[in-house]
């Protein structure tokens, strides 16, 4: 976690079994900035958002700077919003409603029903998740994200109400639940715990083999899924699953779900416990699948991850608090009572708005924010101590 590391007094970086850096956060994050080659390839790390934003705007980078503090420096530097008419963002344009991949009608889920530990995991949830959309489920721990994914995958069934998954009612006795789960496979919160085959290639092949694939078609499917997660088939197929690191196991488990080639893909915190490079790899994969029109539903505690989705659903205590495009929910539709931290770019845009620098667009990331600000250079005020 780049922000966590930036708050330490000492940072030790390991790479390929070697010690490659031992020093202050300033020496790591400020000395090896874009344009300055790192001393070691392992030092090419993601920068803290405040550093990334300052450098992108041509300002001095300062570790631990708040969005409000950087906004004041942007104002003093004379950087102003681009003098252009507001652009209607694609996510805010009214589009024809996509057919529903999943829908819930007043669906509730009781855990440990009839026991002293009975609790309501989902409380009368009604929502529609469109086909061909990338949807993020966000909320505090215990808000119901994993429970909702289990209902969508028919790993759990509603205690009351109705759940339609890919047009089928999970409570209908005529529904083939096994086939439905294969059509919308779920990568659980700790997918690496589900690895059971001795060798990596066999574990990825398990799902598609059970769907009836064999021979060259099976090998091609496994190869493609492993390659998408940065695992070359020739190198990794005979690696023992128990000998892999935690991050390697997670990527292998995600490859096994991807190899199912389902009509929809359900992912419970897919990038947790991954390093920045592999987190970016998974996010790029999901974004690419979304652009191809795949139906993806993922839960996440990363607001940057949620920002890249088409739709965001905010949950709290088993209820839906809000639903809509991130460009709205992270800006004018944001409610601090949700207990969520917005992406740094959104916080910075809000802080600039408080200073009277209203942006024509609703940026969700640093590139979007810098594109919304006009060219400029630090003024004399910025140069003062």
JSON list of N, CA, C and O in Angstrom, two decimals, residues 238-256:
[
{"chain": "A", "resi": 238, "resn": "UNK", "atom": "N", "xyz": [3.30, -26.87, -14.89]},
{"chain": "A", "resi": 238, "resn": "UNK", "atom": "CA", "xyz": [3.74, -27.98, -14.03]},
{"chain": "A", "resi": 238, "resn": "UNK", "atom": "C", "xyz": [4.26, -27.50, -12.67]},
{"chain": "A", "resi": 238, "resn": "UNK", "atom": "O", "xyz": [4.87, -28.29, -11.94]},
{"chain": "A", "resi": 239, "resn": "UNK", "atom": "N", "xyz": [4.01, -26.24, -12.35]},
{"chain": "A", "resi": 239, "resn": "UNK", "atom": "CA", "xyz": [4.41, -25.74, -11.03]},
{"chain": "A", "resi": 239, "resn": "UNK", "atom": "C", "xyz": [3.45, -26.28, -9.98]},
{"chain": "A", "resi": 239, "resn": "UNK", "atom": "O", "xyz": [2.23, -26.33, -10.18]},
{"chain": "A", "resi": 240, "resn": "UNK", "atom": "N", "xyz": [3.96, -26.70, -8.85]},
{"chain": "A", "resi": 240, "resn": "UNK", "atom": "CA", "xyz": [3.11, -27.20, -7.77]},
{"chain": "A", "resi": 240, "resn": "UNK", "atom": "C", "xyz": [2.30, -26.07, -7.16]},
{"chain": "A", "resi": 240, "resn": "UNK", "atom": "O", "xyz": [2.86, -25.01, -6.82]},
{"chain": "A", "resi": 241, "resn": "UNK", "atom": "N", "xyz": [1.00, -26.26, -7.03]},
{"chain": "A", "resi": 241, "resn": "UNK", "atom": "CA", "xyz": [0.15, -25.18, -6.51]},
{"chain": "A", "resi": 241, "resn": "UNK", "atom": "C", "xyz": [0.53, -24.81, -5.08]},
{"chain": "A", "resi": 241, "resn": "UNK", "atom": "O", "xyz": [0.40, -23.64, -4.68]},
{"chain": "A", "resi": 242, "resn": "UNK", "atom": "N", "xyz": [0.99, -25.77, -4.28]},
{"chain": "A", "resi": 242, "resn": "UNK", "atom": "CA", "xyz": [1.32, -25.48, -2.89]},
{"chain": "A", "resi": 242, "resn": "UNK", "atom": "C", "xyz": [2.64, -24.73, -2.75]},
{"chain": "A", "resi": 242, "resn": "UNK", "atom": "O", "xyz": [2.93, -24.18, -1.69]},
{"chain": "A", "resi": 243, "resn": "UNK", "atom": "N", "xyz": [3.44, -24.70, -3.82]},
{"chain": "A", "resi": 243, "resn": "UNK", "atom": "CA", "xyz": [4.74, -24.02, -3.76]},
{"chain": "A", "resi": 243, "resn": "UNK", "atom": "C", "xyz": [4.65, -22.55, -4.17]},
{"chain": "A", "resi": 243, "resn": "UNK", "atom": "O", "xyz": [5.63, -21.82, -4.07]},
{"chain": "A", "resi": 244, "resn": "UNK", "atom": "N", "xyz": [3.47, -22.12, -4.62]},
{"chain": "A", "resi": 244, "resn": "UNK", "atom": "CA", "xyz": [3.31, -20.76, -5.11]},
{"chain": "A", "resi": 244, "resn": "UNK", "atom": "C", "xyz": [3.17, -19.77, -3.95]},
{"chain": "A", "resi": 244, "resn": "UNK", "atom": "O", "xyz": [2.72, -20.12, -2.86]},
{"chain": "A", "resi": 245, "resn": "UNK", "atom": "N", "xyz": [3.53, -18.52, -4.22]},
{"chain": "A", "resi": 245, "resn": "UNK", "atom": "CA", "xyz": [3.34, -17.47, -3.23]},
{"chain": "A", "resi": 245, "resn": "UNK", "atom": "C", "xyz": [1.85, -17.13, -3.15]},
{"chain": "A", "resi": 245, "resn": "UNK", "atom": "O", "xyz": [1.05, -17.56, -3.99]},
{"chain": "A", "resi": 246, "resn": "UNK", "atom": "N", "xyz": [1.49, -16.33, -2.15]},
{"chain": "A", "resi": 246, "resn": "UNK", "atom": "CA", "xyz": [0.08, -15.96, -1.99]},
{"chain": "A", "resi": 246, "resn": "UNK", "atom": "C", "xyz": [-0.48, -15.24, -3.20]},
{"chain": "A", "resi": 246, "resn": "UNK", "atom": "O", "xyz": [-1.58, -15.55, -3.68]},
{"chain": "A", "resi": 247, "resn": "UNK", "atom": "N", "xyz": [0.28, -14.29, -3.74]},
{"chain": "A", "resi": 247, "resn": "UNK", "atom": "CA", "xyz": [-0.18, -13.55, -4.92]},
{"chain": "A", "resi": 247, "resn": "UNK", "atom": "C", "xyz": [-0.26, -14.43, -6.16]},
{"chain": "A", "resi": 247, "resn": "UNK", "atom": "O", "xyz": [-1.18, -14.28, -6.98]},
{"chain": "A", "resi": 248, "resn": "UNK", "atom": "N", "xyz": [0.68, -15.37, -6.30]},
{"chain": "A", "resi": 248, "resn": "UNK", "atom": "CA", "xyz": [0.66, -16.28, -7.45]},
{"chain": "A", "resi": 248, "resn": "UNK", "atom": "C", "xyz": [-0.55, -17.21, -7.36]},
{"chain": "A", "resi": 248, "resn": "UNK", "atom": "O", "xyz": [-1.20, -17.50, -8.37]},
{"chain": "A", "resi": 249, "resn": "UNK", "atom": "N", "xyz": [-0.86, -17.67, -6.15]},
{"chain": "A", "resi": 249, "resn": "UNK", "atom": "CA", "xyz": [-2.03, -18.53, -5.97]},
{"chain": "A", "resi": 249, "resn": "UNK", "atom": "C", "xyz": [-3.31, -17.77, -6.35]},
{"chain": "A", "resi": 249, "resn": "UNK", "atom": "O", "xyz": [-4.22, -18.32, -6.97]},
{"chain": "A", "resi": 250, "resn": "UNK", "atom": "N", "xyz": [-3.38, -16.51, -5.95]},
{"chain": "A", "resi": 250, "resn": "UNK", "atom": "CA", "xyz": [-4.58, -15.72, -6.25]},
{"chain": "A", "resi": 250, "resn": "UNK", "atom": "C", "xyz": [-4.75, -15.55, -7.74]},
{"chain": "A", "resi": 250, "resn": "UNK", "atom": "O", "xyz": [-5.84, -15.68, -8.28]},
{"chain": "A", "resi": 251, "resn": "UNK", "atom": "N", "xyz": [-3.66, -15.25, -8.43]},
{"chain": "A", "resi": 251, "resn": "UNK", "atom": "CA", "xyz": [-3.76, -15.08, -9.89]},
{"chain": "A", "resi": 251, "resn": "UNK", "atom": "C", "xyz": [-4.13, -16.40, -10.56]},
{"chain": "A", "resi": 251, "resn": "UNK", "atom": "O", "xyz": [-4.91, -16.42, -11.53]},
{"chain": "A", "resi": 252, "resn": "UNK", "atom": "N", "xyz": [-3.58, -17.51, -10.07]},
{"chain": "A", "resi": 252, "resn": "UNK", "atom": "CA", "xyz": [-3.92, -18.81, -10.64]},
{"chain": "A", "resi": 252, "resn": "UNK", "atom": "C", "xyz": [-5.40, -19.12, -10.43]},
{"chain": "A", "resi": 252, "resn": "UNK", "atom": "O", "xyz": [-6.08, -19.62, -11.35]},
{"chain": "A", "resi": 253, "resn": "UNK", "atom": "N", "xyz": [-5.90, -18.83, -9.24]},
{"chain": "A", "resi": 253, "resn": "UNK", "atom": "CA", "xyz": [-7.31, -19.09, -8.96]},
{"chain": "A", "resi": 253, "resn": "UNK", "atom": "C", "xyz": [-8.22, -18.23, -9.85]},
{"chain": "A", "resi": 253, "resn": "UNK", "atom": "O", "xyz": [-9.25, -18.69, -10.35]},
{"chain": "A", "resi": 254, "resn": "UNK", "atom": "N", "xyz": [-7.83, -16.97, -10.08]},
{"chain": "A", "resi": 254, "resn": "UNK", "atom": "CA", "xyz": [-8.61, -16.10, -10.97]},
{"chain": "A", "resi": 254, "resn": "UNK", "atom": "C", "xyz": [-8.57, -16.63, -12.40]},
{"chain": "A", "resi": 254, "resn": "UNK", "atom": "O", "xyz": [-9.56, -16.55, -13.13]},
{"chain": "A", "resi": 255, "resn": "UNK", "atom": "N", "xyz": [-7.41, -17.19, -12.81]},
{"chain": "A", "resi": 255, "resn": "UNK", "atom": "CA", "xyz": [-7.32, -17.78, -14.15]},
{"chain": "A", "resi": 255, "resn": "UNK", "atom": "C", "xyz": [-8.28, -18.95, -14.29]},
{"chain": "A", "resi": 255, "resn": "UNK", "atom": "O", "xyz": [-8.90, -19.15, -15.34]},
{"chain": "A", "resi": 256, "resn": "UNK", "atom": "N", "xyz": [-8.43, -19.74, -13.21]},
{"chain": "A", "resi": 256, "resn": "UNK", "atom": "CA", "xyz": [-9.36, -20.87, -13.24]},
{"chain": "A", "resi": 256, "resn": "UNK", "atom": "C", "xyz": [-10.79, -20.42, -13.43]},
{"chain": "A", "resi": 256, "resn": "UNK", "atom": "O", "xyz": [-11.57, -21.07, -14.14]}
]
